[in-house]
XYZ file of C-alpha atoms in Angstrom:
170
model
C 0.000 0.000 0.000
C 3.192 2.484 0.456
C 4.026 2.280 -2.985
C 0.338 3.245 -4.437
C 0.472 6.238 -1.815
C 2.124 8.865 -4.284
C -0.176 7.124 -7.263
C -3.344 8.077 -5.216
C -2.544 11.087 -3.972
C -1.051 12.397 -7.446
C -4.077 11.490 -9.318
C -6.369 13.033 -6.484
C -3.963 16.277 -6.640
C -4.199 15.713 -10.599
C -8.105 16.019 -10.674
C -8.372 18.852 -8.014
C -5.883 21.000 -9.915
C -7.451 20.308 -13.670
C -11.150 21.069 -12.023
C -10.100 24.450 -10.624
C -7.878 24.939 -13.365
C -11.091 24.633 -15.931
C -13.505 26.342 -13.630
C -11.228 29.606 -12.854
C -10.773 29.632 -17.052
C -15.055 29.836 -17.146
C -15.533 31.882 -14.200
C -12.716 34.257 -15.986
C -14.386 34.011 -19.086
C -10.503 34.384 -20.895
C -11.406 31.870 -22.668
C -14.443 33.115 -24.217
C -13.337 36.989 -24.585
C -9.707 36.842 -25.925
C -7.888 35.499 -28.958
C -5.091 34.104 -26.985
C -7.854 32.355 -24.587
C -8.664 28.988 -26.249
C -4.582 28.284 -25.946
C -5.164 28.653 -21.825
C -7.512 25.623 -22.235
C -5.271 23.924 -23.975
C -2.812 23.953 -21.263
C -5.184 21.901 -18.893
C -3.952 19.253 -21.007
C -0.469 19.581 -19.324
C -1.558 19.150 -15.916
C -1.817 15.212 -16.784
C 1.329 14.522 -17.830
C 2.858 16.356 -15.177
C 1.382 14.966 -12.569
C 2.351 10.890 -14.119
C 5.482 11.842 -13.915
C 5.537 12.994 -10.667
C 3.646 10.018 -9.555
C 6.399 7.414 -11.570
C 8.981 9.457 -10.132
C 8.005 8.988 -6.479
C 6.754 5.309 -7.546
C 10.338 4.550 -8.609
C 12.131 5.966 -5.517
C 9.675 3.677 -3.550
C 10.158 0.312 -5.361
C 13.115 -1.787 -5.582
C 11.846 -3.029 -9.265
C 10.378 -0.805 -11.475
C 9.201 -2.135 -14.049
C 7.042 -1.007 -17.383
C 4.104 -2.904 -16.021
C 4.642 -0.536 -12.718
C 4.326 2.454 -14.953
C 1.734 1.391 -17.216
C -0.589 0.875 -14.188
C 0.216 4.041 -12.347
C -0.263 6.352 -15.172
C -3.685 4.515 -15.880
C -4.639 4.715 -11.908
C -3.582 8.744 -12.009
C -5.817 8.984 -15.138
C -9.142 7.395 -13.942
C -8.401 9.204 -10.732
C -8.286 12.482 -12.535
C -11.191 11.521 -15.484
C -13.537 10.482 -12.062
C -13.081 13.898 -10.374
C -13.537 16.146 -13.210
C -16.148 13.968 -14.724
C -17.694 14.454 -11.032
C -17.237 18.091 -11.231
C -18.868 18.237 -14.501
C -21.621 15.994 -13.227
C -22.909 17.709 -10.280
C -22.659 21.311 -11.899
C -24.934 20.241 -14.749
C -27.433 18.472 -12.557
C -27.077 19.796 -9.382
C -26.265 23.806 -9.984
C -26.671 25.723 -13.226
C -24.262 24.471 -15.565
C -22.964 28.335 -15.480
C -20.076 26.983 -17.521
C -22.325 25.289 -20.055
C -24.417 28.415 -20.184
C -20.725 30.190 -20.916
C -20.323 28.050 -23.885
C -23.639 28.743 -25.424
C -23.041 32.027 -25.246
C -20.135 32.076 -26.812
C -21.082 29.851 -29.296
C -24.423 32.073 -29.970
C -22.335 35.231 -30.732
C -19.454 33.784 -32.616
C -22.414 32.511 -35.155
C -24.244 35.669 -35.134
C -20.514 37.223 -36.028
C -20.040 34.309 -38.836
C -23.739 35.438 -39.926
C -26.051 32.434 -39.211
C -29.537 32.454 -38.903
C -31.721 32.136 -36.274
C -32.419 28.621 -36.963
C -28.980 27.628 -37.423
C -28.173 29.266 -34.131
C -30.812 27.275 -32.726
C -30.289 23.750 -33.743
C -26.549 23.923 -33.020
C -27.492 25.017 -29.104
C -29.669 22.147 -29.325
C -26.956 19.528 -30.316
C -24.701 21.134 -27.977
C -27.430 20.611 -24.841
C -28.150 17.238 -26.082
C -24.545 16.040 -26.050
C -23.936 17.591 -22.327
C -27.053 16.650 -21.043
C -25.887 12.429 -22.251
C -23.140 10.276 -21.349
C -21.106 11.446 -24.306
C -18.685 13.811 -22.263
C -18.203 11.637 -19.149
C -17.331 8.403 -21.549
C -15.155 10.371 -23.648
C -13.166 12.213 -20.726
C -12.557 8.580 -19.699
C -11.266 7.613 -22.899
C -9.203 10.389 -23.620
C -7.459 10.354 -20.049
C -6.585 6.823 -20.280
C -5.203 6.969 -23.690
C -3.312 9.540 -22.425
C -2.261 8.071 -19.399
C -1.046 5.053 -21.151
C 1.289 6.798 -23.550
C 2.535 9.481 -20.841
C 3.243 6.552 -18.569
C 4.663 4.914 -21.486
C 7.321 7.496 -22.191
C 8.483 8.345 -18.899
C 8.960 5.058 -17.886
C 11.793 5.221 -20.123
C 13.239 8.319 -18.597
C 12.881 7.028 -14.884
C 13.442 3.524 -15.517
C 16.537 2.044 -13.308
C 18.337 -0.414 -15.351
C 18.261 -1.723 -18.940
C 17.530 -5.180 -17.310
C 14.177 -4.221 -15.846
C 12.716 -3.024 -19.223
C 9.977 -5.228 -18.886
């Protein structure tokens, strides 16, 4: 259990930081009102990686065998870790609060089309997509898949950075 101690706590750490992270970008509203804002989102998608590596790092120091096995699993733990507690985030705002961040987006996504000269209807019908894919499974499923493809190549990589020996490869 000493050894999954950093893995736990990095991937709790890891999902606290990326939820804060996304909701201080909404609440900011950078993201909606700049040219340079979209790129902050983007940078969410750091926070991940960062946090594996941290997480192998300590993993390593703890073990007497590290091994790519060792990795793989840790950087998958970290990710479902992270995936449950934003996907929890997103959760409870949409059903629980007002989905200010979703209202945010629609928004945003009104006025850019009014700029780009879209009808009414057109306007319409893509908000209504847009609240039919939040309002499903779609986003939950996909922030699952996403973070543990991701997990699985980050881990991947650094194991090869941290790992101790060329015997231990796998």
């Amino acid at each position: 259990m000493d050894s999954k101690r950093p893995v736990l706590l990095f991937g709790i750490i890891c999902g606290i930081v990326l939820t804060i992270y996304v909701r201080m970008l909404d609440i900011s509203r950078v993201i909606y009102n700049t040219s340079w804002g979209a790129w902050l989102g983007y940078l969410a998608i750091l926070i991940l990686p960062v946090c594996i590596f941290l997480a192998l790092r300590e993993l390593r120091k703890k073990q007497e065998t590290f091994r790519y096995r060792h990795a793989l699993l840790a950087g998958l733990l970290v990710s479902c870790i992270t995936a449950t507690i934003y996907s929890a985030y997103m959760f409870v705002d949409i059903y629980f609060f007002d989905a200010r961040h979703l209202n945010n987006l629609f928004e945003y996504t009104v006025s850019s089309m009014k700029k780009d000269g879209y009808n009414a209807a057109a306007i319409q019908e893509k908000i209504l997509r847009m609240k039919n894919h939040y309002f499903s499974v779609k986003p939950y499923i996909s922030t699952y898949v996403w973070y543990l493809v991701l997990g699985s190549f980050f881990s991947s990589v650094f194991f090869f950075f941290l790992r101790k020996s060329n015997k231990n490869l796998i």
